[in-house]
mmCIF file of C-alpha atoms in Angstrom:
data_model
loop_
_atom_site.group_PDB
_atom_site.id
_atom_site.type_symbol
_atom_site.label_atom_id
_atom_site.label_comp_id
_atom_site.label_asym_id
_atom_site.label_seq_id
_atom_site.Cartn_x
_atom_site.Cartn_y
_atom_site.Cartn_z
ATOM 1 C CA MET A 14 -22.979 105.554 -38.155
ATOM 2 C CA SER A 15 -26.574 105.552 -38.430
ATOM 3 C CA GLN A 16 -28.525 107.838 -35.944
ATOM 4 C CA SER A 17 -31.208 105.328 -35.424
ATOM 5 C CA ARG A 18 -33.394 105.727 -32.123
ATOM 6 C CA LEU A 19 -33.997 103.112 -29.418
ATOM 7 C CA ILE A 20 -37.646 103.329 -30.241
ATOM 8 C CA ARG A 21 -39.326 104.752 -33.306
ATOM 9 C CA GLN A 22 -42.102 107.317 -33.632
ATOM 10 C CA GLN A 23 -44.813 104.797 -34.589
ATOM 11 C CA ASP A 24 -43.812 102.859 -31.455
ATOM 12 C CA LEU A 25 -44.583 105.790 -29.137
ATOM 13 C CA ILE A 26 -47.426 107.520 -30.969
ATOM 14 C CA GLU A 27 -49.890 106.636 -28.233
ATOM 15 C CA LEU A 28 -47.635 107.652 -25.471
ATOM 16 C CA ALA A 29 -47.412 111.043 -23.705
ATOM 17 C CA PRO A 30 -43.854 112.457 -23.767
ATOM 18 C CA ASP A 31 -43.584 113.192 -20.090
ATOM 19 C CA GLN A 32 -45.672 110.415 -18.519
ATOM 20 C CA PRO A 33 -44.169 107.108 -16.893
ATOM 21 C CA ILE A 34 -44.247 104.251 -19.448
ATOM 22 C CA PRO A 35 -46.111 101.276 -17.849
ATOM 23 C CA LEU A 36 -43.620 98.446 -17.388
ATOM 24 C CA SER A 37 -45.398 95.909 -19.693
ATOM 25 C CA VAL A 38 -45.427 98.501 -22.507
ATOM 26 C CA PHE A 39 -41.940 99.315 -21.904
ATOM 27 C CA GLN A 40 -40.683 95.830 -21.965
ATOM 28 C CA LYS A 41 -42.406 95.381 -25.270
ATOM 29 C CA LEU A 42 -40.690 98.404 -26.565
ATOM 30 C CA LEU A 43 -37.339 97.171 -25.591
ATOM 31 C CA GLU A 44 -37.825 93.799 -27.364
ATOM 32 C CA LYS A 45 -38.620 95.639 -30.529
ATOM 33 C CA GLY A 46 -36.181 98.479 -30.190
ATOM 34 C CA TRP A 47 -33.112 97.784 -28.194
ATOM 35 C CA GLN A 48 -31.310 95.521 -30.543
ATOM 36 C CA ARG A 49 -32.627 97.315 -33.411
ATOM 37 C CA ALA A 50 -31.056 100.490 -32.134
ATOM 38 C CA THR A 51 -27.763 99.270 -30.720
ATOM 39 C CA HIS A 52 -26.730 96.679 -33.209
ATOM 40 C CA GLN A 53 -25.520 99.645 -35.397
ATOM 41 C CA LEU A 54 -23.105 100.923 -32.774
ATOM 42 C CA ARG A 55 -19.600 100.654 -34.086
ATOM 43 C CA GLU A 56 -17.450 97.591 -33.438
ATOM 44 C CA TYR A 57 -13.999 98.981 -32.191
ATOM 45 C CA ARG A 58 -10.738 97.525 -33.086
ATOM 46 C CA ALA A 59 -8.883 98.430 -29.998
ATOM 47 C CA LEU A 60 -11.354 99.270 -27.409
ATOM 48 C CA ALA A 61 -13.385 96.633 -25.525
ATOM 49 C CA ALA A 62 -16.581 98.433 -24.719
ATOM 50 C CA HIS A 63 -20.266 97.504 -24.847
ATOM 51 C CA ALA A 64 -23.659 98.756 -23.826
ATOM 52 C CA TYR A 65 -26.591 97.131 -22.235
ATOM 53 C CA LEU A 66 -29.678 98.063 -20.507
ATOM 54 C CA VAL A 67 -30.570 97.845 -16.653
ATOM 55 C CA ILE A 68 -34.123 98.851 -15.284
ATOM 56 C CA GLN A 69 -35.008 99.472 -11.686
ATOM 57 C CA PRO A 70 -34.536 96.556 -9.331
ATOM 58 C CA ASP A 71 -38.189 96.354 -8.408
ATOM 59 C CA SER A 72 -39.381 96.250 -11.998
ATOM 60 C CA GLY A 73 -38.825 92.591 -12.307
ATOM 61 C CA MET A 74 -35.715 93.140 -14.532
ATOM 62 C CA LEU A 75 -33.135 92.890 -11.679
ATOM 63 C CA SER A 76 -29.798 94.402 -11.978
ATOM 64 C CA PRO A 77 -26.730 92.552 -10.698
ATOM 65 C CA TYR A 78 -25.027 95.632 -9.581
ATOM 66 C CA GLU A 79 -25.747 96.570 -5.926
ATOM 67 C CA CYS A 80 -24.122 99.992 -6.322
ATOM 68 C CA ILE A 81 -26.866 101.365 -8.716
ATOM 69 C CA PRO A 82 -28.398 104.289 -6.969
ATOM 70 C CA ASP A 83 -32.006 103.420 -5.505
ATOM 71 C CA ASP A 84 -33.683 106.225 -7.254
ATOM 72 C CA THR A 85 -32.598 105.051 -10.613
ATOM 73 C CA GLU A 86 -35.497 104.176 -13.088
ATOM 74 C CA GLY A 87 -33.463 103.174 -16.275
ATOM 75 C CA MET A 88 -29.784 103.022 -17.010
ATOM 76 C CA ILE A 89 -27.685 102.337 -20.085
ATOM 77 C CA VAL A 90 -24.483 100.453 -18.724
ATOM 78 C CA VAL A 91 -21.229 100.996 -20.599
ATOM 79 C CA ALA A 92 -19.153 98.164 -19.585
ATOM 80 C CA PHE A 93 -15.366 97.790 -20.361
ATOM 81 C CA GLY A 94 -13.545 94.675 -21.178
ATOM 82 C CA GLU A 95 -9.553 94.032 -21.011
ATOM 83 C CA HIS A 96 -7.864 97.153 -21.766
ATOM 84 C CA ARG A 97 -5.562 97.321 -24.798
ATOM 85 C CA THR A 98 -1.815 97.821 -24.126
ATOM 86 C CA VAL A 99 0.283 99.946 -26.452
ATOM 87 C CA VAL A 100 3.908 100.983 -26.339
ATOM 88 C CA VAL A 101 4.273 104.661 -27.134
ATOM 89 C CA GLY A 102 7.678 105.657 -26.091
ATOM 90 C CA PRO A 103 9.455 105.343 -29.484
ATOM 91 C CA THR A 104 6.542 107.083 -31.293
ATOM 92 C CA LEU A 105 6.369 110.030 -29.147
ATOM 93 C CA MET A 106 10.097 110.371 -29.008
ATOM 94 C CA GLU A 107 10.253 110.644 -32.768
ATOM 95 C CA LEU A 108 7.388 113.274 -32.645
ATOM 96 C CA GLU A 109 9.384 115.241 -30.126
ATOM 97 C CA ALA A 110 12.424 114.965 -32.296
ATOM 98 C CA LEU A 111 10.488 116.173 -35.449
ATOM 99 C CA HIS A 112 9.080 119.225 -33.620
ATOM 100 C CA PRO A 113 9.997 120.252 -30.114
ATOM 101 C CA GLY A 114 6.837 120.260 -27.783
ATOM 102 C CA LEU A 115 5.032 117.853 -30.197
ATOM 103 C CA GLY A 116 5.687 114.715 -28.116
ATOM 104 C CA GLY A 117 4.643 116.207 -24.909
ATOM 105 C CA ALA A 118 1.449 117.645 -26.274
ATOM 106 C CA ALA A 119 0.632 114.135 -27.931
ATOM 107 C CA MET A 120 1.005 112.586 -24.492
ATOM 108 C CA ARG A 121 -1.359 115.179 -22.835
ATOM 109 C CA ILE A 122 -4.018 114.680 -25.568
ATOM 110 C CA LEU A 123 -3.837 110.826 -24.929
ATOM 111 C CA THR A 124 -3.720 111.312 -21.140
ATOM 112 C CA ASN A 125 -6.834 113.442 -21.146
ATOM 113 C CA ALA A 126 -8.799 111.339 -23.414
ATOM 114 C CA LEU A 127 -8.112 108.120 -21.239
ATOM 115 C CA ALA A 128 -8.918 109.984 -17.855
ATOM 116 C CA TRP A 129 -12.412 108.407 -17.506
ATOM 117 C CA ASP A 130 -12.747 108.839 -13.849
ATOM 118 C CA SER A 131 -9.389 107.945 -12.487
ATOM 119 C CA PRO A 132 -5.680 108.557 -13.265
ATOM 120 C CA PRO A 133 -5.244 106.652 -16.676
ATOM 121 C CA TYR A 134 -2.736 103.968 -17.607
ATOM 122 C CA THR A 135 -0.156 106.354 -19.018
ATOM 123 C CA PRO A 136 3.154 107.766 -17.756
ATOM 124 C CA MET A 137 1.322 110.942 -16.677
ATOM 125 C CA GLY A 138 -1.397 108.834 -14.894
ATOM 126 C CA ALA A 139 1.400 106.702 -13.165
ATOM 127 C CA TYR A 140 3.180 109.787 -12.001
ATOM 128 C CA GLU A 141 -0.140 111.230 -10.404
ATOM 129 C CA LEU A 142 -0.513 107.883 -8.571
ATOM 130 C CA ALA A 143 3.139 107.628 -7.514
ATOM 131 C CA CYS A 144 2.846 111.006 -5.709
ATOM 132 C CA TYR A 145 0.211 109.643 -3.503
ATOM 133 C CA LEU A 146 1.187 106.106 -3.231
ATOM 134 C CA TYR A 147 4.759 106.599 -2.263
ATOM 135 C CA TRP A 148 5.658 110.318 -1.543
ATOM 136 C CA GLU A 149 2.716 111.599 0.448
ATOM 137 C CA GLY A 150 1.322 113.864 -2.245
ATOM 138 C CA MET A 151 4.814 115.557 -2.944
ATOM 139 C CA ASP A 152 6.542 115.443 -6.367
ATOM 140 C CA ASP A 153 9.157 113.156 -5.405
ATOM 141 C CA GLU A 154 10.815 111.217 -2.576
ATOM 142 C CA SER A 155 13.304 114.032 -1.410
ATOM 143 C CA HIS A 156 11.298 115.096 1.765
ATOM 144 C CA LEU A 157 11.273 111.496 2.959
ATOM 145 C CA VAL A 158 15.055 111.359 3.548
ATOM 146 C CA ASN A 159 14.921 113.282 6.775
ATOM 147 C CA ASP A 160 11.906 111.508 8.164
ATOM 148 C CA ASP A 161 11.676 107.956 9.773
ATOM 149 C CA TYR A 162 11.815 106.068 6.522
ATOM 150 C CA ASP A 163 14.219 103.441 5.705
ATOM 151 C CA ILE A 164 15.766 104.989 2.633
ATOM 152 C CA ASP A 165 16.461 101.650 1.136
ATOM 153 C CA GLU A 166 12.675 101.047 1.097
ATOM 154 C CA VAL A 167 11.742 104.328 -0.515
ATOM 155 C CA ILE A 168 10.629 104.122 -3.961
ATOM 156 C CA THR A 169 12.315 106.992 -5.935
ATOM 157 C CA LYS A 170 11.348 109.060 -8.764
ATOM 158 C CA GLN A 171 14.425 108.006 -10.719
ATOM 159 C CA GLU A 172 13.615 104.239 -10.398
ATOM 160 C CA LEU A 173 10.186 104.788 -11.841
ATOM 161 C CA PHE A 174 10.585 107.634 -14.409
ATOM 162 C CA GLY A 175 14.397 107.828 -14.959
ATOM 163 C CA GLY A 176 14.006 106.138 -18.307
ATOM 164 C CA MET A 177 11.823 108.756 -19.968
ATOM 165 C CA PRO A 178 11.867 112.499 -20.572
ATOM 166 C CA GLU A 179 9.954 114.797 -18.212
ATOM 167 C CA TRP A 180 7.507 115.883 -20.773
ATOM 168 C CA ALA A 181 6.379 112.249 -20.946
ATOM 169 C CA TYR A 182 5.052 112.240 -17.389
ATOM 170 C CA GLU A 183 5.261 115.734 -15.719
ATOM 171 C CA PRO A 184 1.946 117.482 -16.066
ATOM 172 C CA CYS A 185 3.450 121.002 -15.743
ATOM 173 C CA VAL A 186 6.321 120.986 -18.306
ATOM 174 C CA LYS A 187 6.323 124.125 -20.390
ATOM 175 C CA ASN A 188 6.703 124.557 -24.215
ATOM 176 C CA ILE A 189 4.603 122.071 -25.487
ATOM 177 C CA VAL A 190 2.565 122.571 -28.711
ATOM 178 C CA PRO A 191 -1.023 123.652 -28.298
ATOM 179 C CA SER A 192 -3.289 120.983 -29.601
ATOM 180 C CA ASP A 193 -4.977 123.496 -32.115
ATOM 181 C CA GLU A 194 -1.723 123.551 -33.873
ATOM 182 C CA PHE A 195 -1.530 120.068 -34.654
ATOM 183 C CA LEU A 196 -3.296 120.419 -38.172
ATOM 184 C CA THR A 197 -0.789 123.158 -39.053
ATOM 185 C CA LEU A 198 2.129 120.931 -38.063
ATOM 186 C CA ALA A 199 0.662 118.133 -40.001
ATOM 187 C CA GLU A 200 0.531 120.282 -43.115
ATOM 188 C CA ARG A 201 4.217 121.591 -42.515
ATOM 189 C CA TYR A 202 5.413 118.036 -42.123
ATOM 190 C CA LYS A 203 3.065 116.402 -44.648
ATOM 191 C CA HIS A 204 5.759 114.203 -46.053
ATOM 192 C CA SER A 205 6.608 112.922 -42.594
ATOM 193 C CA ALA A 206 5.262 109.341 -41.634
ATOM 194 C CA TYR A 207 3.781 111.082 -38.581
ATOM 195 C CA ALA A 208 1.498 113.609 -40.385
ATOM 196 C CA PRO A 209 -1.512 111.113 -40.117
ATOM 197 C CA LEU A 210 -0.924 110.810 -36.429
ATOM 198 C CA MET A 211 -0.986 114.570 -35.936
ATOM 199 C CA THR A 212 -4.326 114.883 -37.681
ATOM 200 C CA GLN A 213 -5.712 112.091 -35.749
ATOM 201 C CA LEU A 214 -4.482 113.550 -32.411
ATOM 202 C CA HIS A 215 -6.071 116.815 -33.201
ATOM 203 C CA GLU A 216 -9.429 115.005 -33.979
ATOM 204 C CA LEU A 217 -9.232 113.229 -30.667
ATOM 205 C CA SER A 218 -8.483 116.495 -28.726
ATOM 206 C CA ALA A 219 -11.504 118.078 -30.222
ATOM 207 C CA ALA A 220 -13.816 114.972 -29.760
ATOM 208 C CA ASN A 221 -12.590 114.774 -26.056
ATOM 209 C CA ARG A 222 -13.556 118.452 -25.294
ATOM 210 C CA THR A 223 -16.953 117.953 -26.980
ATOM 211 C CA PHE A 224 -17.566 114.846 -25.024
ATOM 212 C CA VAL A 225 -16.511 116.409 -21.672
ATOM 213 C CA ARG A 226 -18.748 119.545 -22.250
ATOM 214 C CA HIS A 227 -21.777 117.243 -22.776
ATOM 215 C CA ALA A 228 -20.794 114.895 -19.855
ATOM 216 C CA GLN A 229 -20.502 117.896 -17.632
ATOM 217 C CA ARG A 230 -23.970 119.045 -18.547
ATOM 218 C CA TRP A 231 -25.370 115.613 -18.082
ATOM 219 C CA ASN A 232 -23.702 115.201 -14.666
ATOM 220 C CA LYS A 233 -25.393 118.630 -13.403
ATOM 221 C CA LYS A 234 -28.795 117.086 -14.516
ATOM 222 C CA GLY A 235 -28.131 113.615 -12.884
ATOM 223 C CA GLY A 236 -28.121 111.856 -16.288
ATOM 224 C CA MET A 237 -24.853 110.354 -16.497
ATOM 225 C CA ILE A 238 -22.667 108.485 -13.852
ATOM 226 C CA SER A 239 -19.140 108.345 -14.841
ATOM 227 C CA SER A 240 -18.414 105.392 -12.726
ATOM 228 C CA LEU A 241 -20.572 103.012 -10.735
ATOM 229 C CA VAL A 242 -17.544 101.593 -8.804
ATOM 230 C CA ASP A 243 -17.534 102.566 -5.235
ATOM 231 C CA ASP A 244 -13.813 103.468 -5.170
ATOM 232 C CA PRO A 245 -13.165 106.251 -7.512
ATOM 233 C CA VAL A 246 -9.378 105.200 -7.835
ATOM 234 C CA ALA A 247 -10.559 102.073 -9.636
ATOM 235 C CA GLY A 248 -12.209 103.688 -12.809
ATOM 236 C CA PRO A 249 -12.396 102.079 -16.083
ATOM 237 C CA GLN A 250 -9.354 101.922 -18.354
ATOM 238 C CA LEU A 251 -10.048 101.993 -22.108
ATOM 239 C CA ALA A 252 -6.389 101.442 -22.974
ATOM 240 C CA ALA A 253 -2.991 101.465 -21.209
ATOM 241 C CA LEU A 254 0.026 103.468 -22.831
ATOM 242 C CA TYR A 255 3.304 102.236 -21.558
ATOM 243 C CA TRP A 256 6.666 103.782 -22.398
ATOM 244 C CA THR A 257 8.258 100.539 -23.063
ATOM 245 C CA THR A 258 7.238 96.958 -23.005
ATOM 246 C CA PRO A 259 4.973 96.660 -19.706
ATOM 247 C CA SER A 260 7.011 93.657 -18.275
ATOM 248 C CA GLU A 261 10.119 95.888 -18.530
ATOM 249 C CA ASP A 262 8.330 99.217 -17.686
ATOM 250 C CA PRO A 263 8.855 100.476 -14.098
ATOM 251 C CA ILE A 264 5.574 102.376 -14.214
ATOM 252 C CA TYR A 265 3.838 98.872 -14.293
ATOM 253 C CA ARG A 266 4.640 98.645 -10.648
ATOM 254 C CA VAL A 267 2.758 101.810 -9.927
ATOM 255 C CA PHE A 268 -0.557 100.516 -11.409
ATOM 256 C CA ASP A 269 -0.038 97.127 -9.878
ATOM 257 C CA ASP A 270 0.476 98.578 -6.417
ATOM 258 C CA ASP A 271 -2.485 100.981 -6.652
ATOM 259 C CA TYR A 272 -4.614 98.065 -7.832
ATOM 260 C CA GLN A 273 -3.349 96.018 -4.651
ATOM 261 C CA GLN A 274 -3.952 98.774 -2.183
ATOM 262 C CA ASN A 275 -7.212 99.885 -3.310
ATOM 263 C CA MET A 276 -8.950 96.647 -4.599
ATOM 264 C CA GLN A 277 -7.296 94.360 -1.752
ATOM 265 C CA GLY A 278 -6.644 91.884 -4.752
ATOM 266 C CA GLY A 279 -10.413 91.652 -5.598
ATOM 267 C CA MET A 280 -12.014 92.136 -8.751
ATOM 268 C CA THR A 281 -14.639 94.972 -9.392
ATOM 269 C CA GLU A 282 -16.199 95.280 -12.830
ATOM 270 C CA GLU A 283 -15.408 98.804 -14.256
ATOM 271 C CA LEU A 284 -18.457 100.738 -15.466
ATOM 272 C CA GLY A 285 -20.002 103.939 -16.627
ATOM 273 C CA ALA A 286 -23.541 104.545 -17.043
ATOM 274 C CA ILE A 287 -26.140 106.887 -18.703
ATOM 275 C CA ARG A 288 -29.391 107.319 -16.371
ATOM 276 C CA PHE A 289 -32.768 108.098 -17.902
ATOM 277 C CA ASP A 290 -36.233 108.344 -16.836
ATOM 278 C CA LEU A 291 -38.846 105.792 -18.049
ATOM 279 C CA THR A 292 -40.607 108.361 -20.260
ATOM 280 C CA LYS A 293 -40.493 108.793 -23.960
ATOM 281 C CA GLN A 294 -38.255 111.697 -23.696
ATOM 282 C CA GLY A 295 -36.112 110.220 -21.102
ATOM 283 C CA LEU A 296 -35.496 106.998 -23.192
ATOM 284 C CA THR A 297 -34.776 108.848 -26.382
ATOM 285 C CA GLY A 298 -32.350 111.320 -24.672
ATOM 286 C CA GLY A 299 -30.535 108.456 -22.939
ATOM 287 C CA LEU A 300 -29.974 106.834 -26.588
ATOM 288 C CA LYS A 301 -28.696 110.172 -27.886
ATOM 289 C CA ARG A 302 -26.121 110.377 -24.850
ATOM 290 C CA LEU A 303 -25.178 106.762 -25.884
ATOM 291 C CA TYR A 304 -24.360 107.667 -29.395
ATOM 292 C CA LEU A 305 -22.419 110.781 -28.323
ATOM 293 C CA LEU A 306 -20.256 108.496 -26.182
ATOM 294 C CA ASP A 307 -19.873 106.091 -29.124
ATOM 295 C CA GLN A 308 -18.573 108.892 -31.315
ATOM 296 C CA PHE A 309 -15.932 109.731 -29.024
ATOM 297 C CA PHE A 310 -14.957 106.129 -28.413
ATOM 298 C CA SER A 311 -14.743 105.605 -32.140
ATOM 299 C CA VAL A 312 -12.164 108.570 -32.448
ATOM 300 C CA LEU A 313 -10.253 107.197 -29.485
ATOM 301 C CA ASP A 314 -10.503 103.724 -31.116
ATOM 302 C CA ARG A 315 -9.048 105.048 -34.398
ATOM 303 C CA THR A 316 -6.084 106.695 -32.393
ATOM 304 C CA ILE A 317 -5.194 103.770 -30.246
ATOM 305 C CA THR A 318 -5.274 101.547 -33.604
ATOM 306 C CA MET A 319 -2.875 104.065 -35.195
ATOM 307 C CA LEU A 320 -0.582 104.144 -32.219
ATOM 308 C CA GLU A 321 -0.480 100.450 -32.387
ATOM 309 C CA ASP A 322 0.428 100.466 -36.148
ATOM 310 C CA TYR A 323 3.256 102.717 -35.311
ATOM 311 C CA ASP A 324 4.446 100.383 -32.473
ATOM 312 C CA GLU A 325 4.438 97.508 -34.959
ATOM 313 C CA LYS A 326 6.620 99.412 -37.314
ATOM 314 C CA HIS A 327 9.082 100.202 -34.507
ATOM 315 C CA GLN A 328 9.170 96.489 -33.539
ATOM 316 C CA SER A 329 9.759 95.374 -37.148
ATOM 317 C CA SER A 330 12.578 98.000 -37.587
ATOM 318 C CA LEU A 331 14.187 96.576 -34.370
ATOM 319 C CA LEU A 332 14.012 93.114 -35.642
ATOM 320 C CA ILE A 333 15.588 94.110 -38.948
ATOM 321 C CA ASN A 334 18.373 95.858 -37.174
ATOM 322 C CA VAL A 335 19.099 92.929 -34.867
ATOM 323 C CA PHE A 336 19.277 90.588 -37.864
ATOM 324 C CA ALA A 337 21.293 93.041 -39.942
ATOM 325 C CA LYS A 338 23.920 92.784 -37.119
#
């Protein structure tokens, strides 16, 4: 991907780096530079994400988002559309069968990459939510048996997660493969159909660590807002990874209950944002952050697309077996 800048050197040659850019000049720069810079951002296959610009409300370029902080001058908003749903159970089970600890490690990599600012739509994210939604922060419902609960109304761990192995949803299961061993295992099992997925998961793990490191530094400087939504539970979801078909997967209930409880059935657009000062350096720095985010999304997009391909192969095999009978 081209590393073009939002504005070019010749656009800014007469501007001082740290001095505020006059609004009239800034608007002209935007007209010349914004589309020129951002049209080269990657078009994702699986993720629905796009970026656009918001300027301080009193500048005449009004923002439709009331939750943007009053002290914000400029902001690149990263908006998310409808998340992609992928079934990962059969694929991760085969990874685990190929090498013990590999399926659990893959689930952790995927969960960490999708945890933008809230429990992600994965079995591990569902388990984290279930602990607080149904079991008062505990690991299961066992402590509720002796309380004033109608046992028939208690949602049990078995109901939600009984159809999957513990390594698929438990965060503290031991004996999983370290992510830095994925390349070694990909070489060991290079004749396996899953070798490309192991390599891709290793790349995703590394990309996520790099992005998190940058994001933490930006947050300390007030340069990045991971979510503009008031309720942190309702963070953006780039993709939803279910163990089985969502309509049949019990963990769908967890996500639905969480949404109903925290959103009261309303709709809140899910956003992330990169904040910058209206100066030459601030504007250029904001775009650099956008490109780093785009690089991470691109790796994640390739991974989700690959998981979709594996899921389609499983579905095709299932149909072949059905017709063979």
